[in-house]
Amino acid sequence: MRPTASKPVSTGDIEIGEKPVICASIGEKTVEKQISLYRAVEADLVELRIDKLSRDSYGKLSRALSSDVNEKPLIITNRREKEGGEYDGPEKNRVEDLLSMMRFADIVDIELQTPQQQREKIIDKANEKGTPVIVSHHNHQQTTDKSEIKMKIEECMELGDIAKVAYMAKTPLDVLSLMEATYTTKKEIGKPVCSIAMGETGKHSRVIGPAYGSDIIYAPVGAETAPGQISLDKIKVLLRELF
């Protein structure tokens, strides 16, 4: 039986940690395209990848979100280049940009490897606002051993409300290690988790992951935002059949 979270996270009408939920990830390069997709997409959650936009367009994005009435819970992410994103500037600026957009966020994503002082700014602000935090870790080179994966999930859970880990899978055994670490850690700690095996070898993890406790399935709308993703429409069909 799929393990459920004893400490689920609620945002709007969505509860994360019991049944798997779908997050439509939007990584288009213009504000107009991101907002257009955000308004049109049908999913439990929507992620806006602001690292895909130029910094001078954040004002336009803020104005668009301020005037938009949308009931879909929004995850704001400003992914740094080291973890597969496109933000390659100073960490201080990246975090300041994320802080400035947090007033629109129902959930905010911050990387575990963000320098502690900068990471704490996001977490403290989110706690002050009552905004759930995803603490994430991405390894685009390899899948480490099961004990290290478990440790990373534990660290993410300790700092945030939801843990997210993504590893590049090179063999089927990499996927098994990730799934086992996910299952065990969620059962022990009880917080929601999202676990992803990236690349073609790990593609099926986005479908089978929920059976091992992964709670959020990311699917691209428009431009792909990570290697090995499955389209939103296909994910909806597969999850409906399985869960």
PDB file of N, CA and C in Angstrom, residues 83-84 137-145 149 164-179 195-205 226-229:
ATOM      1  N   GLU A  83      21.854  23.439 -10.289  1.00  0.00           N
ATOM      2  CA  GLU A  83      20.887  22.363 -10.061  1.00  0.00           C
ATOM      3  C   GLU A  83      19.882  22.247 -11.201  1.00  0.00           C
ATOM      4  N   GLY A  84      20.328  22.628 -12.393  1.00  0.00           N
ATOM      5  CA  GLY A  84      19.503  22.422 -13.569  1.00  0.00           C
ATOM      6  C   GLY A  84      18.665  23.608 -13.991  1.00  0.00           C
ATOM      7  N   HIS A 137      16.710  19.118  -3.591  1.00  0.00           N
ATOM      8  CA  HIS A 137      18.101  18.739  -3.883  1.00  0.00           C
ATOM      9  C   HIS A 137      18.122  18.049  -5.240  1.00  0.00           C
ATOM     10  N   HIS A 138      19.023  18.488  -6.124  1.00  0.00           N
ATOM     11  CA  HIS A 138      19.112  17.937  -7.475  1.00  0.00           C
ATOM     12  C   HIS A 138      20.548  17.519  -7.774  1.00  0.00           C
ATOM     13  N   ASN A 139      20.701  16.317  -8.274  1.00  0.00           N
ATOM     14  CA  ASN A 139      22.004  15.831  -8.719  1.00  0.00           C
ATOM     15  C   ASN A 139      21.850  15.401 -10.178  1.00  0.00           C
ATOM     16  N   HIS A 140      22.356  16.221 -11.093  1.00  0.00           N
ATOM     17  CA  HIS A 140      22.199  15.957 -12.522  1.00  0.00           C
ATOM     18  C   HIS A 140      23.307  15.079 -13.086  1.00  0.00           C
ATOM     19  N   GLN A 141      24.224  14.618 -12.221  1.00  0.00           N
ATOM     20  CA  GLN A 141      25.319  13.777 -12.690  1.00  0.00           C
ATOM     21  C   GLN A 141      25.067  12.290 -12.454  1.00  0.00           C
ATOM     22  N   GLN A 142      24.491  11.965 -11.292  1.00  0.00           N
ATOM     23  CA  GLN A 142      24.410  10.554 -10.918  1.00  0.00           C
ATOM     24  C   GLN A 142      23.364  10.347  -9.824  1.00  0.00           C
ATOM     25  N   THR A 143      23.117   9.070  -9.537  1.00  0.00           N
ATOM     26  CA  THR A 143      22.337   8.685  -8.360  1.00  0.00           C
ATOM     27  C   THR A 143      23.317   8.133  -7.341  1.00  0.00           C
ATOM     28  N   THR A 144      23.365   8.744  -6.185  1.00  0.00           N
ATOM     29  CA  THR A 144      24.270   8.282  -5.138  1.00  0.00           C
ATOM     30  C   THR A 144      23.661   7.062  -4.446  1.00  0.00           C
ATOM     31  N   ASP A 145      24.388   6.504  -3.472  1.00  0.00           N
ATOM     32  CA  ASP A 145      23.878   5.285  -2.841  1.00  0.00           C
ATOM     33  C   ASP A 145      22.668   5.591  -1.958  1.00  0.00           C
ATOM     34  N   ILE A 149      21.029   9.133  -0.322  1.00  0.00           N
ATOM     35  CA  ILE A 149      19.728   9.661  -0.748  1.00  0.00           C
ATOM     36  C   ILE A 149      18.826   9.855   0.464  1.00  0.00           C
ATOM     37  N   LYS A 164      12.002  17.476  -1.707  1.00  0.00           N
ATOM     38  CA  LYS A 164      12.055  17.114  -3.123  1.00  0.00           C
ATOM     39  C   LYS A 164      13.492  16.730  -3.469  1.00  0.00           C
ATOM     40  N   VAL A 165      13.669  15.534  -4.025  1.00  0.00           N
ATOM     41  CA  VAL A 165      14.999  15.110  -4.462  1.00  0.00           C
ATOM     42  C   VAL A 165      14.908  14.583  -5.889  1.00  0.00           C
ATOM     43  N   ALA A 166      15.902  14.906  -6.685  1.00  0.00           N
ATOM     44  CA  ALA A 166      15.947  14.461  -8.081  1.00  0.00           C
ATOM     45  C   ALA A 166      17.373  14.032  -8.406  1.00  0.00           C
ATOM     46  N   TYR A 167      17.513  12.823  -8.929  1.00  0.00           N
ATOM     47  CA  TYR A 167      18.826  12.268  -9.271  1.00  0.00           C
ATOM     48  C   TYR A 167      18.813  11.769 -10.713  1.00  0.00           C
ATOM     49  N   MET A 168      19.940  11.902 -11.378  1.00  0.00           N
ATOM     50  CA  MET A 168      20.079  11.357 -12.727  1.00  0.00           C
ATOM     51  C   MET A 168      20.275   9.843 -12.636  1.00  0.00           C
ATOM     52  N   ALA A 169      19.369   9.097 -13.243  1.00  0.00           N
ATOM     53  CA  ALA A 169      19.447   7.635 -13.214  1.00  0.00           C
ATOM     54  C   ALA A 169      20.209   7.128 -14.430  1.00  0.00           C
ATOM     55  N   LYS A 170      21.181   6.267 -14.177  1.00  0.00           N
ATOM     56  CA  LYS A 170      21.950   5.666 -15.269  1.00  0.00           C
ATOM     57  C   LYS A 170      21.638   4.183 -15.451  1.00  0.00           C
ATOM     58  N   THR A 171      21.119   3.551 -14.398  1.00  0.00           N
ATOM     59  CA  THR A 171      20.723   2.143 -14.476  1.00  0.00           C
ATOM     60  C   THR A 171      19.383   1.974 -13.762  1.00  0.00           C
ATOM     61  N   PRO A 172      18.658   0.888 -14.046  1.00  0.00           N
ATOM     62  CA  PRO A 172      17.412   0.632 -13.319  1.00  0.00           C
ATOM     63  C   PRO A 172      17.615   0.518 -11.813  1.00  0.00           C
ATOM     64  N   LEU A 173      18.795   0.053 -11.393  1.00  0.00           N
ATOM     65  CA  LEU A 173      19.067  -0.063  -9.961  1.00  0.00           C
ATOM     66  C   LEU A 173      19.102   1.302  -9.285  1.00  0.00           C
ATOM     67  N   ASP A 174      19.494   2.335 -10.030  1.00  0.00           N
ATOM     68  CA  ASP A 174      19.455   3.690  -9.473  1.00  0.00           C
ATOM     69  C   ASP A 174      18.028   4.060  -9.079  1.00  0.00           C
ATOM     70  N   VAL A 175      17.085   3.711  -9.933  1.00  0.00           N
ATOM     71  CA  VAL A 175      15.681   4.022  -9.647  1.00  0.00           C
ATOM     72  C   VAL A 175      15.210   3.255  -8.414  1.00  0.00           C
ATOM     73  N   LEU A 176      15.598   1.997  -8.314  1.00  0.00           N
ATOM     74  CA  LEU A 176      15.212   1.190  -7.153  1.00  0.00           C
ATOM     75  C   LEU A 176      15.759   1.783  -5.859  1.00  0.00           C
ATOM     76  N   SER A 177      17.010   2.234  -5.887  1.00  0.00           N
ATOM     77  CA  SER A 177      17.609   2.843  -4.693  1.00  0.00           C
ATOM     78  C   SER A 177      16.828   4.076  -4.263  1.00  0.00           C
ATOM     79  N   LEU A 178      16.466   4.909  -5.230  1.00  0.00           N
ATOM     80  CA  LEU A 178      15.717   6.126  -4.928  1.00  0.00           C
ATOM     81  C   LEU A 178      14.340   5.801  -4.372  1.00  0.00           C
ATOM     82  N   MET A 179      13.656   4.831  -4.966  1.00  0.00           N
ATOM     83  CA  MET A 179      12.310   4.482  -4.505  1.00  0.00           C
ATOM     84  C   MET A 179      12.342   3.903  -3.092  1.00  0.00           C
ATOM     85  N   SER A 195      10.060  12.521  -5.210  1.00  0.00           N
ATOM     86  CA  SER A 195      11.313  11.884  -5.626  1.00  0.00           C
ATOM     87  C   SER A 195      11.272  11.605  -7.115  1.00  0.00           C
ATOM     88  N   ILE A 196      12.335  12.009  -7.807  1.00  0.00           N
ATOM     89  CA  ILE A 196      12.372  11.912  -9.265  1.00  0.00           C
ATOM     90  C   ILE A 196      13.700  11.309  -9.708  1.00  0.00           C
ATOM     91  N   ALA A 197      13.616  10.282 -10.546  1.00  0.00           N
ATOM     92  CA  ALA A 197      14.801   9.772 -11.237  1.00  0.00           C
ATOM     93  C   ALA A 197      14.807  10.401 -12.624  1.00  0.00           C
ATOM     94  N   MET A 198      15.787  11.241 -12.886  1.00  0.00           N
ATOM     95  CA  MET A 198      15.823  11.999 -14.140  1.00  0.00           C
ATOM     96  C   MET A 198      16.430  11.188 -15.277  1.00  0.00           C
ATOM     97  N   GLY A 199      16.188  11.661 -16.496  1.00  0.00           N
ATOM     98  CA  GLY A 199      16.725  11.020 -17.683  1.00  0.00           C
ATOM     99  C   GLY A 199      15.812   9.914 -18.193  1.00  0.00           C
ATOM    100  N   GLU A 200      16.143   9.378 -19.365  1.00  0.00           N
ATOM    101  CA  GLU A 200      15.305   8.344 -19.977  1.00  0.00           C
ATOM    102  C   GLU A 200      15.227   7.092 -19.116  1.00  0.00           C
ATOM    103  N   THR A 201      16.341   6.726 -18.466  1.00  0.00           N
ATOM    104  CA  THR A 201      16.343   5.517 -17.637  1.00  0.00           C
ATOM    105  C   THR A 201      15.394   5.654 -16.457  1.00  0.00           C
ATOM    106  N   GLY A 202      15.232   6.868 -15.969  1.00  0.00           N
ATOM    107  CA  GLY A 202      14.378   7.085 -14.810  1.00  0.00           C
ATOM    108  C   GLY A 202      12.997   7.606 -15.124  1.00  0.00           C
ATOM    109  N   LYS A 203      12.671   7.677 -16.396  1.00  0.00           N
ATOM    110  CA  LYS A 203      11.407   8.304 -16.814  1.00  0.00           C
ATOM    111  C   LYS A 203      10.196   7.681 -16.128  1.00  0.00           C
ATOM    112  N   HIS A 204      10.213   6.351 -15.995  1.00  0.00           N
ATOM    113  CA  HIS A 204       9.055   5.673 -15.405  1.00  0.00           C
ATOM    114  C   HIS A 204       8.864   6.004 -13.926  1.00  0.00           C
ATOM    115  N   SER A 205       9.901   6.567 -13.282  1.00  0.00           N
ATOM    116  CA  SER A 205       9.768   6.912 -11.859  1.00  0.00           C
ATOM    117  C   SER A 205       8.677   7.946 -11.633  1.00  0.00           C
ATOM    118  N   ALA A 226      12.867  19.699 -17.111  1.00  0.00           N
ATOM    119  CA  ALA A 226      13.827  18.740 -16.563  1.00  0.00           C
ATOM    120  C   ALA A 226      13.890  17.537 -17.494  1.00  0.00           C
ATOM    121  N   PRO A 227      15.048  16.838 -17.517  1.00  0.00           N
ATOM    122  CA  PRO A 227      15.185  15.695 -18.421  1.00  0.00           C
ATOM    123  C   PRO A 227      14.325  14.509 -18.000  1.00  0.00           C
ATOM    124  N   GLY A 228      13.663  13.881 -18.982  1.00  0.00           N
ATOM    125  CA  GLY A 228      12.885  12.677 -18.705  1.00  0.00           C
ATOM    126  C   GLY A 228      11.455  12.933 -18.274  1.00  0.00           C
ATOM    127  N   GLN A 229      10.969  14.143 -18.456  1.00  0.00           N
ATOM    128  CA  GLN A 229       9.595  14.433 -18.064  1.00  0.00           C
ATOM    129  C   GLN A 229       8.600  13.784 -19.023  1.00  0.00           C
TER     130      GLN A 229
END
